[in-house]
Amino acid sequence: MKISEAPPVPMQTSTRLRELTNQLKELEARLRLGGGPDKIERQHSQGKLTARERIDLLLDKDSYVQEVGLLVAYDQYREPGEKGTGERGSEEEIGAAPAAGVVTVVGRVNDREVVVVANDATVKAGSWWPETIKKILRAQEIAMRSHVPIIYLVDSAGVNLPYQGGVFPGQYGASRIFYYNSIMRRYLKIPQIAAVMGPCIAGGAYLPALSDVIVMVEGTSFMGLGGANLVKGATGQTIDNETLGGARAHNEISGVAHYRVKNDKECIARIREFVSELPMKVVGPVPILPSIEAARSADELYEILPPDHKQPYNARHLLDCLLDDGHLDEFQADYAKEMITGHARIRGIQVGVIANNRGMSRPPGGGPPRFGGIIYTESAEKVAYFIETCNRRRTPLLFIQDVSGFMVGAEAEHSGIIRAGARFVEAMATAVVPKIVLTVNHASGAGYYAMAGQGFDPDFIFTWPTGRMGVMEGDSAVQAVFGSQLEKLKRNDLKPDQQLEADMDSVRDTYDKELDAKYAAARGFVDAVILPETTRDALELSLLTSLNYSGPHIGQFVLPPTLV
């Protein structure tokens, strides 16, 4: 499926997951239009393809493409006076910066995994919003951590000046893009290919200048520290952009660019040729066998997850839909059953699976039941040991999150849950193997952290539309904030007044909004909200991308040992 297209919405029985998935598909289809049909037509009238059309030409036909950050900033930058509908489930309003004006994807060129960054000139001429910087940096970090080529398709008017305060300064401002450029070029030896296919102005010109290869398109591309208008204002010199910094000027006169092509299609063809000339990718240490279909159809996932996110479900049925032949070589199957750990394969790729097991289980010998989705002392120790075993074997880890947090209370505290939880976190944080995260439901409290939350730099972090990321649920927050007041009223046989009820409803509404998977995606807390039916595709591509590099996967990048 092309990056410019949306998958069809299935006409089947309604479930919570299906309803949220259909809402997501409708939103994504509108976001993929960028600035809208008029702006797309204007791009075509200038003899240029759109960012998504360029990516479709660049990547291998019929190969799975994972877009990163499609929902970033979609609910921000509304025009003055514009407000959302406020109705849950109604059509979402999109602000002035769909996808933050840049398309970032992971895909394949000549069957080789690559990262692509393409400015969307239909959105405010491809100018840089604060979130544009975040998306470009995230794309660069994926390339650096996995040592895969990165391709820049540049078509940008530069900084969006009204928002320059969030773009220009700061440790993670635009300058960090060039820092990453430099680290990749000098130390990591990661191929960087830049195609200037439109304007490339001011500091943004350093992005292609710090790449290995620069291609420019005749008649439509411009690269310069200042455009013709700025030059006239600063120096009084009158000159047109093509003469100042067009494709011929930088290929014939300055020598800044390396190749000159006639149009966008020829430019994309040259990039595919450059990728084919790169050294062969290194074969990783993880054995990859022929792919076997999952035991259950992905469509069954819509029925497996319950209509109420608080209800239990059969986590093993969910795994049957994701793992090859549904086979899991389960580790410590009889111990701490609220956590499932084991070895499996996804499209033939060996992975260590760590999944929360929703539902209740009885410990042997009696005692109170264990609640699935809660991490107890024994389960924390079990997972820590399993992670360390996978790390020794260099097996990548897949965290399937539906976690409500660590157990609390006197029994838990006296059992040493803080120490066990710290061991879990340390084992996960220091594992040098690739880590992939999929949130299917809850991602709450410190359990979210321990299950490789974003702060621990997983290689990829995805969620289904049902994902709920936050410290706690709304009802729990109400109890935490208003508990003492409610208890006092109860002791005096009183009920909350209208104002207190309104305050509690406001807290619940805020949590409902901020727990939504789309809210997390709009702020870059996840790489993408993925569909249940494409989950195996997304996991396969993520694993193959990560396995391009057999060295340690810690932090944004790891410098060669000769330098440290």
Coordinates of C-alpha atoms in Angstrom, one line a residue:
M1 CA 0.0 0.0 0.0
K2 CA 1.3 3.4 -0.9
I3 CA 2.2 5.9 1.8
S4 CA -0.2 8.4 0.2
E5 CA -3.2 6.0 0.5
A6 CA -5.3 4.9 3.4
P7 CA -6.4 1.3 4.0
P8 CA -10.1 0.6 3.4
V9 CA -12.4 0.7 6.4
P10 CA -13.9 -2.8 7.0
M11 CA -17.7 -3.1 7.2
Q12 CA -17.9 -5.6 10.0
T13 CA -19.4 -6.0 13.5
S14 CA -18.7 -3.1 15.8
T15 CA -16.3 -3.5 18.7
R16 CA -14.4 -0.9 20.7
L17 CA -11.2 -1.7 18.9
R18 CA -12.9 -1.6 15.5
E19 CA -14.6 1.7 16.2
L20 CA -11.4 3.3 17.3
T21 CA -9.5 1.8 14.3
N22 CA -12.1 3.2 11.9
Q23 CA -11.8 6.7 13.5
L24 CA -8.0 6.4 13.2
K25 CA -8.2 5.5 9.5
E26 CA -10.5 8.4 8.7
L27 CA -8.2 10.8 10.6
E28 CA -5.1 9.4 8.9
A29 CA -6.7 9.7 5.4
R30 CA -7.3 13.4 5.9
L31 CA -3.8 13.9 7.3
R32 CA -2.2 12.3 4.3
L33 CA -3.7 15.1 2.1
G34 CA -1.3 17.5 3.8
G35 CA -2.3 21.0 2.9
G36 CA -5.2 19.8 0.9
P37 CA -6.1 19.2 -2.8
D38 CA -5.5 22.8 -3.8
K39 CA -2.0 22.8 -2.4
I40 CA -1.3 19.4 -4.0
E41 CA -2.4 20.7 -7.4
R42 CA -0.2 23.8 -6.9
Q43 CA 2.8 21.5 -6.3
H44 CA 2.0 19.6 -9.5
S45 CA 1.6 22.9 -11.5
Q46 CA 5.2 23.7 -10.4
G47 CA 6.4 20.5 -12.1
K48 CA 6.9 18.8 -8.7
L49 CA 5.6 15.7 -7.0
T50 CA 4.3 15.8 -3.5
A51 CA 6.4 14.4 -0.6
R52 CA 4.2 11.3 -0.5
E53 CA 4.4 10.7 -4.2
R54 CA 8.1 11.0 -4.1
I55 CA 8.3 8.4 -1.3
D56 CA 6.0 6.1 -3.2
L57 CA 8.4 6.2 -6.2
L58 CA 11.4 5.8 -4.0
L59 CA 10.4 2.7 -1.9
D60 CA 10.1 -0.8 -3.3
K61 CA 6.6 -1.5 -4.7
D62 CA 4.2 -3.5 -2.6
S63 CA 6.6 -3.5 0.4
Y64 CA 5.3 -2.5 3.8
V65 CA 6.0 1.1 4.8
Q66 CA 5.9 2.3 8.4
E67 CA 5.2 6.0 8.8
V68 CA 6.6 7.5 12.0
G69 CA 4.8 10.5 13.5
L70 CA 1.8 10.9 11.1
L71 CA -0.3 12.2 13.9
V72 CA 2.3 14.6 15.4
A73 CA 0.8 18.0 16.0
Y74 CA -2.4 17.2 14.2
D75 CA -4.5 18.8 17.0
Q76 CA -2.4 21.9 17.4
Y77 CA -1.9 25.2 15.6
R78 CA -5.6 25.9 15.0
E79 CA -6.5 29.2 13.5
P80 CA -7.7 31.9 16.0
G81 CA -11.2 31.1 17.1
E82 CA -11.2 27.6 15.8
K83 CA -12.2 24.9 18.4
G84 CA -12.6 21.2 18.4
T85 CA -16.1 19.7 18.4
G86 CA -15.6 18.4 21.9
E87 CA -17.7 15.3 21.0
R88 CA -15.9 12.0 21.6
G89 CA -16.0 9.9 18.4
S90 CA -16.9 12.8 16.1
E91 CA -14.8 13.9 13.3
E92 CA -11.5 15.4 14.6
E93 CA -10.5 18.9 13.6
I94 CA -7.0 19.2 12.1
G95 CA -4.8 22.2 12.8
A96 CA -2.6 24.1 10.4
A97 CA 0.3 21.6 10.7
P98 CA -0.8 18.2 9.5
A99 CA 2.1 15.7 10.2
A100 CA 4.1 18.8 11.2
G101 CA 4.9 19.4 7.6
V102 CA 7.3 16.5 7.2
V103 CA 6.8 12.9 6.2
T104 CA 9.1 10.4 8.0
V105 CA 9.0 6.7 7.2
V106 CA 10.9 3.5 7.5
G107 CA 10.8 1.4 4.3
R108 CA 12.8 -0.6 1.8
V109 CA 14.8 0.5 -1.2
N110 CA 16.2 -2.4 -3.3
D111 CA 15.1 -4.7 -0.4
R112 CA 17.3 -2.7 2.0
E113 CA 15.8 -1.0 5.1
V114 CA 16.1 2.8 5.0
V115 CA 14.8 5.9 6.7
V116 CA 13.2 8.7 4.7
V117 CA 12.6 12.3 5.7
A118 CA 10.6 14.3 3.1
N119 CA 9.4 17.9 3.6
D120 CA 5.7 18.3 2.7
A121 CA 5.6 21.6 0.7
T122 CA 1.8 21.5 0.7
V123 CA 1.9 22.5 4.4
K124 CA 3.1 26.1 4.8
A125 CA 5.7 25.5 2.0
G126 CA 7.4 22.8 4.1
S127 CA 8.5 25.2 6.8
W128 CA 9.8 23.9 10.1
W129 CA 7.5 23.9 13.1
P130 CA 8.8 23.0 16.5
E131 CA 7.4 19.5 16.0
T132 CA 9.0 19.2 12.6
I133 CA 12.4 19.2 14.4
K134 CA 11.2 16.5 16.8
K135 CA 10.2 14.3 13.9
I136 CA 13.4 14.8 11.9
L137 CA 15.5 14.0 15.0
R138 CA 13.5 10.9 15.7
A139 CA 14.0 9.7 12.2
Q140 CA 17.8 10.4 12.5
E141 CA 17.9 8.5 15.8
I142 CA 16.3 5.4 14.2
A143 CA 18.9 5.5 11.4
M144 CA 21.7 6.0 13.9
R145 CA 20.6 3.3 16.3
S146 CA 20.1 0.7 13.6
H147 CA 22.9 1.9 11.2
V148 CA 20.6 2.1 8.2
P149 CA 20.9 4.7 5.3
I150 CA 18.8 7.9 5.7
I151 CA 17.5 9.8 2.7
Y152 CA 16.4 13.4 2.9
L153 CA 14.0 14.8 0.3
V154 CA 14.3 18.5 0.9
D155 CA 11.6 21.0 -0.2
S156 CA 11.3 23.6 2.6
A157 CA 11.0 27.3 3.0
G158 CA 13.0 27.1 6.2
V159 CA 11.9 28.1 9.8
N160 CA 8.3 28.9 10.3
L161 CA 9.2 32.4 11.7
P162 CA 6.2 32.9 14.0
Y163 CA 7.3 29.8 15.9
Q164 CA 11.1 30.3 15.7
G165 CA 11.3 30.3 19.5
G166 CA 10.5 26.6 19.5
V167 CA 12.6 25.8 16.4
F168 CA 15.9 27.7 16.5
P169 CA 17.3 27.6 20.1
G170 CA 17.8 24.8 22.6
Q171 CA 19.6 21.5 23.0
Y172 CA 17.0 19.8 20.9
G173 CA 16.4 22.7 18.5
A174 CA 17.2 22.6 14.8
S175 CA 21.0 22.6 15.4
R176 CA 20.8 19.1 16.8
I177 CA 19.8 17.9 13.3
F178 CA 23.2 19.1 12.0
Y179 CA 24.9 17.6 15.1
Y180 CA 23.4 14.2 14.2
N181 CA 24.4 14.8 10.5
S182 CA 27.9 15.3 11.6
I183 CA 28.1 12.3 14.0
M184 CA 26.6 10.0 11.3
R185 CA 29.0 11.3 8.7
R186 CA 32.3 11.3 10.7
Y187 CA 32.0 8.5 13.2
L188 CA 29.0 6.2 12.5
K189 CA 29.6 6.0 8.7
I190 CA 25.9 5.9 8.1
P191 CA 25.0 6.8 4.5
Q192 CA 23.2 10.0 4.1
I193 CA 21.7 10.9 0.7
A194 CA 20.1 14.3 0.2
A195 CA 17.9 15.4 -2.7
V196 CA 17.2 19.1 -3.0
M197 CA 13.8 19.1 -4.8
G198 CA 12.6 22.6 -3.9
P199 CA 13.8 25.4 -1.7
C200 CA 16.5 24.7 0.9
I201 CA 17.2 27.9 2.7
A202 CA 19.4 29.4 5.4
G203 CA 20.5 26.9 8.2
G204 CA 18.5 24.2 6.5
A205 CA 21.1 24.1 3.7
Y206 CA 23.5 22.5 6.1
L207 CA 21.4 19.3 6.2
P208 CA 22.3 18.4 2.6
A209 CA 25.7 19.9 2.9
L210 CA 26.5 17.5 5.7
S211 CA 25.3 14.5 3.7
D212 CA 27.4 12.2 1.5
V213 CA 25.5 12.9 -1.7
I214 CA 23.6 15.9 -2.9
V215 CA 21.3 15.8 -5.9
M216 CA 19.5 18.9 -7.3
V217 CA 16.6 19.2 -9.7
E218 CA 16.8 21.7 -12.6
G219 CA 14.4 24.5 -12.5
T220 CA 12.7 23.7 -9.2
S221 CA 15.5 23.4 -6.6
F222 CA 17.3 26.2 -4.8
M223 CA 19.9 26.0 -2.1
G224 CA 21.3 29.0 -0.3
L225 CA 22.0 30.7 3.0
G226 CA 19.7 33.5 1.8
G227 CA 17.2 33.8 -1.0
A228 CA 17.2 36.5 -3.7
N229 CA 15.1 38.9 -1.6
L230 CA 17.3 38.6 1.5
V231 CA 20.4 39.1 -0.7
K232 CA 18.9 42.3 -2.1
G233 CA 18.0 43.6 1.3
A234 CA 21.4 42.7 2.8
T235 CA 23.7 43.6 0.0
G236 CA 21.7 45.6 -2.5
Q237 CA 22.6 42.9 -5.2
T238 CA 19.8 42.0 -7.6
I239 CA 19.8 38.4 -8.7
D240 CA 17.3 35.6 -9.2
N241 CA 17.2 32.4 -7.2
E242 CA 18.1 30.1 -10.1
T243 CA 21.3 32.1 -10.8
L244 CA 22.0 32.5 -7.1
G245 CA 21.7 28.9 -6.0
G246 CA 19.9 26.7 -8.5
A247 CA 20.9 23.2 -9.7
R248 CA 23.3 24.4 -12.4
A249 CA 24.9 27.1 -10.2
H250 CA 25.8 24.5 -7.5
N251 CA 26.9 21.8 -9.9
E252 CA 28.9 24.0 -12.4
I253 CA 30.1 26.9 -10.3
S254 CA 30.2 26.3 -6.5
G255 CA 30.7 22.5 -6.6
V256 CA 28.4 22.2 -3.5
A257 CA 26.1 19.7 -5.2
H258 CA 27.2 16.4 -6.8
Y259 CA 24.5 15.6 -9.3
R260 CA 22.0 17.5 -11.5
V261 CA 18.8 15.9 -12.8
K262 CA 15.9 17.1 -14.9
N263 CA 12.9 16.3 -12.8
D264 CA 11.6 14.6 -9.7
K265 CA 11.3 11.1 -11.3
E266 CA 14.8 11.1 -12.5
C267 CA 16.0 12.3 -9.1
I268 CA 14.2 9.4 -7.3
A269 CA 15.7 6.9 -9.9
R270 CA 19.2 8.2 -9.1
I271 CA 18.7 7.8 -5.3
R272 CA 17.6 4.2 -5.8
E273 CA 20.8 3.7 -7.8
F274 CA 22.9 5.3 -5.0
V275 CA 21.4 2.8 -2.5
S276 CA 22.1 -0.1 -4.8
E277 CA 25.8 1.0 -4.8
L278 CA 26.2 0.9 -1.0
P279 CA 28.1 -2.0 0.7
M280 CA 26.1 -5.0 1.6
K281 CA 24.3 -4.8 4.9
V282 CA 25.9 -6.8 7.7
V283 CA 24.1 -10.1 8.6
G284 CA 23.0 -9.9 12.2
P285 CA 23.5 -12.6 14.9
V286 CA 19.8 -13.4 15.2
P287 CA 18.7 -16.5 13.2
I288 CA 15.9 -15.8 10.7
L289 CA 13.9 -18.8 9.5
P290 CA 11.2 -19.0 6.8
S291 CA 8.1 -17.1 7.8
I292 CA 5.1 -19.1 9.1
E293 CA 1.6 -17.7 9.3
A294 CA 0.1 -16.8 12.7
A295 CA -2.2 -19.4 14.3
R296 CA -5.1 -17.0 14.3
S297 CA -6.3 -14.3 11.8
A298 CA -5.4 -10.8 12.7
D299 CA -9.1 -9.9 12.3
E300 CA -9.8 -12.0 15.4
L301 CA -8.0 -9.3 17.4
Y302 CA -11.1 -7.1 17.1
E303 CA -13.1 -9.7 19.0
I304 CA -10.4 -10.7 21.5
L305 CA -10.0 -7.3 23.2
P306 CA -13.1 -6.6 25.3
P307 CA -15.5 -3.6 24.8
D308 CA -14.5 -2.3 28.3
H309 CA -10.7 -1.7 28.7
K310 CA -11.0 -2.7 32.4
Q311 CA -12.3 -6.2 31.5
P312 CA -9.9 -9.2 31.2
Y313 CA -9.2 -11.2 28.0
N314 CA -7.2 -14.1 26.9
A315 CA -3.7 -12.8 26.2
R316 CA -2.6 -16.1 24.7
H317 CA -5.3 -15.8 22.0
L318 CA -3.8 -12.3 21.3
L319 CA -0.3 -13.9 20.9
D320 CA -1.8 -16.5 18.6
C321 CA -2.6 -13.6 16.2
L322 CA 1.0 -12.2 16.3
L323 CA 3.4 -15.1 16.6
D324 CA 4.4 -17.6 13.9
D325 CA 2.1 -20.5 14.3
G326 CA 1.1 -19.1 17.7
H327 CA 4.1 -20.9 19.1
L328 CA 5.7 -19.6 22.3
D329 CA 8.5 -21.5 24.0
E330 CA 7.3 -20.2 27.4
F331 CA 9.8 -19.4 30.1
Q332 CA 8.7 -20.2 33.7
A333 CA 5.1 -20.8 32.5
D334 CA 4.0 -22.0 36.0
Y335 CA 5.6 -19.1 37.9
A336 CA 4.2 -15.6 38.4
K337 CA 1.6 -16.2 35.7
E338 CA 0.6 -12.5 35.6
M339 CA 3.5 -12.0 33.2
I340 CA 4.1 -14.1 30.1
T341 CA 7.7 -14.6 28.9
G342 CA 9.1 -16.8 26.2
H343 CA 10.9 -17.2 22.9
A344 CA 9.0 -17.0 19.7
R345 CA 9.3 -15.9 16.0
I346 CA 7.6 -13.2 14.0
R347 CA 7.9 -13.8 10.3
G348 CA 10.8 -16.1 11.1
I349 CA 12.7 -13.6 13.3
Q350 CA 13.6 -14.8 16.7
V351 CA 12.3 -12.6 19.6
G352 CA 11.9 -12.7 23.3
V353 CA 8.3 -11.9 24.2
I354 CA 7.3 -10.1 27.4
A355 CA 3.6 -9.7 27.8
N356 CA 1.2 -8.7 30.5
N357 CA -1.4 -11.5 31.2
R358 CA -4.7 -9.9 31.9
G359 CA -7.2 -11.7 34.1
M360 CA -6.7 -13.3 37.5
S361 CA -4.6 -16.3 38.6
R362 CA -4.4 -18.2 41.9
P363 CA -0.9 -18.7 43.4
P364 CA -0.1 -22.4 44.3
G365 CA -0.9 -23.2 47.9
G366 CA -3.7 -20.7 48.1
G367 CA -3.6 -17.1 49.0
P368 CA -5.3 -14.0 47.4
P369 CA -5.6 -14.0 43.6
R370 CA -3.1 -12.2 41.4
F371 CA -4.5 -9.5 39.1
G372 CA -3.2 -9.6 35.5
G373 CA -1.7 -6.3 34.3
I374 CA -0.2 -5.7 37.8
I375 CA 3.5 -6.4 38.3
Y376 CA 4.3 -8.3 41.6
T377 CA 7.7 -8.9 43.2
E378 CA 7.9 -12.5 41.7
S379 CA 6.9 -11.4 38.2
A380 CA 9.4 -8.5 38.3
E381 CA 12.2 -10.9 39.2
K382 CA 11.0 -13.4 36.5
V383 CA 11.1 -10.8 33.8
A384 CA 14.4 -9.3 34.8
Y385 CA 16.0 -12.8 34.6
F386 CA 14.4 -13.4 31.2
I387 CA 15.6 -10.1 29.8
E388 CA 19.2 -10.9 31.0
T389 CA 19.0 -14.3 29.3
C390 CA 17.8 -12.8 26.0
N391 CA 20.5 -10.1 26.3
R392 CA 23.2 -12.8 26.6
R393 CA 21.8 -14.6 23.6
R394 CA 21.5 -11.3 21.7
T395 CA 17.8 -12.0 21.1
P396 CA 15.7 -8.8 20.5
L397 CA 12.9 -8.1 22.9
L398 CA 9.2 -7.5 22.2
F399 CA 7.2 -5.9 25.0
I400 CA 3.5 -6.3 24.6
Q401 CA 2.1 -3.7 27.1
D402 CA -1.2 -3.9 29.0
V403 CA 0.1 -2.8 32.4
S404 CA -1.6 -1.0 35.2
G405 CA 1.5 -0.6 37.3
F406 CA 3.3 -2.3 40.2
M407 CA 1.4 -3.8 43.1
V408 CA 1.0 -1.6 46.2
G409 CA 0.2 -2.4 49.8
A410 CA 1.8 -3.7 52.9
E411 CA 2.3 -7.3 51.6
A412 CA 3.9 -6.0 48.3
E413 CA 6.2 -3.5 50.1
H414 CA 7.3 -6.1 52.6
S415 CA 8.1 -8.6 49.8
G416 CA 10.7 -6.1 48.5
I417 CA 8.8 -5.0 45.4
I418 CA 10.8 -1.8 45.2
R419 CA 14.1 -3.8 44.9
A420 CA 12.5 -6.3 42.5
G421 CA 11.1 -3.5 40.4
A422 CA 14.4 -1.7 40.3
R423 CA 16.1 -4.9 39.1
F424 CA 13.4 -5.2 36.3
V425 CA 14.0 -1.6 35.2
E426 CA 17.8 -2.0 35.3
A427 CA 17.7 -5.2 33.3
M428 CA 15.5 -3.6 30.6
A429 CA 17.4 -0.3 30.5
T430 CA 20.8 -1.9 30.2
A431 CA 19.9 -4.6 27.7
V432 CA 21.9 -3.9 24.5
V433 CA 19.6 -5.8 22.2
P434 CA 16.8 -4.1 20.1
K435 CA 13.6 -3.4 22.0
I436 CA 10.3 -3.1 20.3
V437 CA 7.2 -2.0 22.2
L438 CA 3.5 -2.6 21.4
T439 CA 0.8 -1.1 23.7
V440 CA -2.5 -2.9 23.3
N441 CA -4.4 -1.4 26.2
H442 CA -3.0 0.2 29.4
A443 CA 0.4 1.7 29.8
S444 CA 0.1 3.1 33.3
G445 CA 2.4 4.1 36.2
A446 CA 5.9 2.7 36.7
G447 CA 4.8 -0.4 34.9
Y448 CA 4.9 1.6 31.7
Y449 CA 8.4 2.5 32.5
A450 CA 9.5 -1.0 33.3
M451 CA 7.9 -2.3 30.0
A452 CA 10.4 -0.2 28.0
G453 CA 8.6 3.1 28.0
Q454 CA 9.7 5.8 25.7
G455 CA 12.2 7.3 28.2
F456 CA 14.3 4.1 27.9
D457 CA 14.9 4.6 24.2
P458 CA 13.2 1.5 22.7
D459 CA 14.1 1.1 19.0
F460 CA 10.4 1.4 18.1
I461 CA 7.3 2.1 20.2
F462 CA 3.9 1.5 18.8
T463 CA 0.3 1.4 20.1
W464 CA -3.0 0.1 18.9
P465 CA -5.9 2.6 18.9
T466 CA -7.0 1.2 22.2
G467 CA -3.7 2.2 23.9
R468 CA -4.1 4.3 27.1
M469 CA -0.9 6.0 28.3
G470 CA -0.9 7.8 31.6
V471 CA 0.0 7.8 35.3
M472 CA -3.4 6.3 36.1
E473 CA -7.0 6.1 34.9
G474 CA -9.4 9.0 35.5
D475 CA -11.4 7.3 38.3
S476 CA -8.1 6.6 40.1
A477 CA -7.1 10.3 39.7
V478 CA -10.4 11.4 41.1
Q479 CA -9.9 9.3 44.1
A480 CA -6.3 10.6 44.5
V481 CA -7.3 14.2 44.2
F482 CA -10.7 14.2 46.0
G483 CA -10.5 11.1 48.2
S484 CA -10.1 13.0 51.5
Q485 CA -13.1 15.2 50.7
L486 CA -15.3 12.3 49.6
E487 CA -14.3 10.3 52.7
K488 CA -15.3 13.3 54.9
L489 CA -18.6 13.6 53.2
K490 CA -19.3 9.9 53.6
R491 CA -18.6 10.0 57.3
N492 CA -21.2 12.7 57.7
D493 CA -23.7 10.9 55.4
L494 CA -23.4 13.7 52.8
K495 CA -23.1 13.5 49.0
P496 CA -20.9 15.7 46.8
D497 CA -22.4 19.0 45.8
Q498 CA -22.9 20.1 42.2
Q499 CA -19.5 22.0 42.1
L500 CA -17.6 19.0 43.5
E501 CA -19.3 16.7 40.9
A502 CA -18.3 19.1 38.2
D503 CA -14.7 19.2 39.4
M504 CA -14.5 15.4 39.4
D505 CA -16.1 15.2 36.0
S506 CA -13.5 17.7 34.7
V507 CA -10.7 15.5 36.0
R508 CA -12.2 12.4 34.3
D509 CA -12.7 14.3 31.0
T510 CA -9.1 15.5 31.1
Y511 CA -7.8 12.0 31.7
D512 CA -10.0 10.5 29.0
K513 CA -8.6 13.0 26.5
E514 CA -4.9 12.6 27.6
L515 CA -5.2 8.8 27.8
D516 CA -6.3 8.5 24.2
A517 CA -3.8 6.9 21.8
K518 CA -4.2 9.7 19.4
Y519 CA -3.2 12.2 22.1
A520 CA 0.0 10.3 22.7
A521 CA 0.8 10.1 19.0
A522 CA 0.2 13.8 18.5
R523 CA 2.9 14.5 21.0
G524 CA 5.4 12.0 19.7
F525 CA 5.1 9.7 22.8
V526 CA 4.8 6.8 20.3
D527 CA 6.2 6.3 16.8
A528 CA 2.8 5.4 15.4
V529 CA -0.7 4.1 16.1
I530 CA -0.8 0.9 14.1
L531 CA -3.6 -1.2 12.9
P532 CA -4.2 -4.7 14.3
E533 CA -4.1 -6.2 10.8
T534 CA -0.8 -4.7 10.0
T535 CA 0.9 -5.4 13.3
R536 CA 2.9 -8.4 12.1
D537 CA 4.1 -6.2 9.1
A538 CA 5.1 -3.4 11.4
L539 CA 6.9 -5.7 13.9
E540 CA 8.8 -7.5 11.1
L541 CA 10.0 -4.3 9.5
S542 CA 11.0 -2.9 12.9
L543 CA 13.0 -6.0 13.8
L544 CA 14.7 -6.2 10.4
T545 CA 15.6 -2.5 10.6
S546 CA 17.0 -2.9 14.1
L547 CA 19.0 -6.0 13.2
N548 CA 21.0 -4.1 10.6
Y549 CA 23.3 -3.3 13.6
S550 CA 24.6 -6.0 15.8
G551 CA 26.3 -3.6 18.2
P552 CA 24.7 -2.2 21.4
H553 CA 21.3 -0.5 21.1
I554 CA 21.5 2.0 23.9
G555 CA 20.6 5.7 23.7
Q556 CA 20.3 7.7 20.5
F557 CA 23.5 6.3 19.1
V558 CA 26.7 4.4 20.2
L559 CA 30.1 5.7 19.1
P560 CA 32.7 3.3 17.9
P561 CA 34.8 1.7 20.7
T562 CA 37.9 3.3 19.3
L563 CA 36.6 6.7 20.3
V564 CA 35.5 6.0 23.8

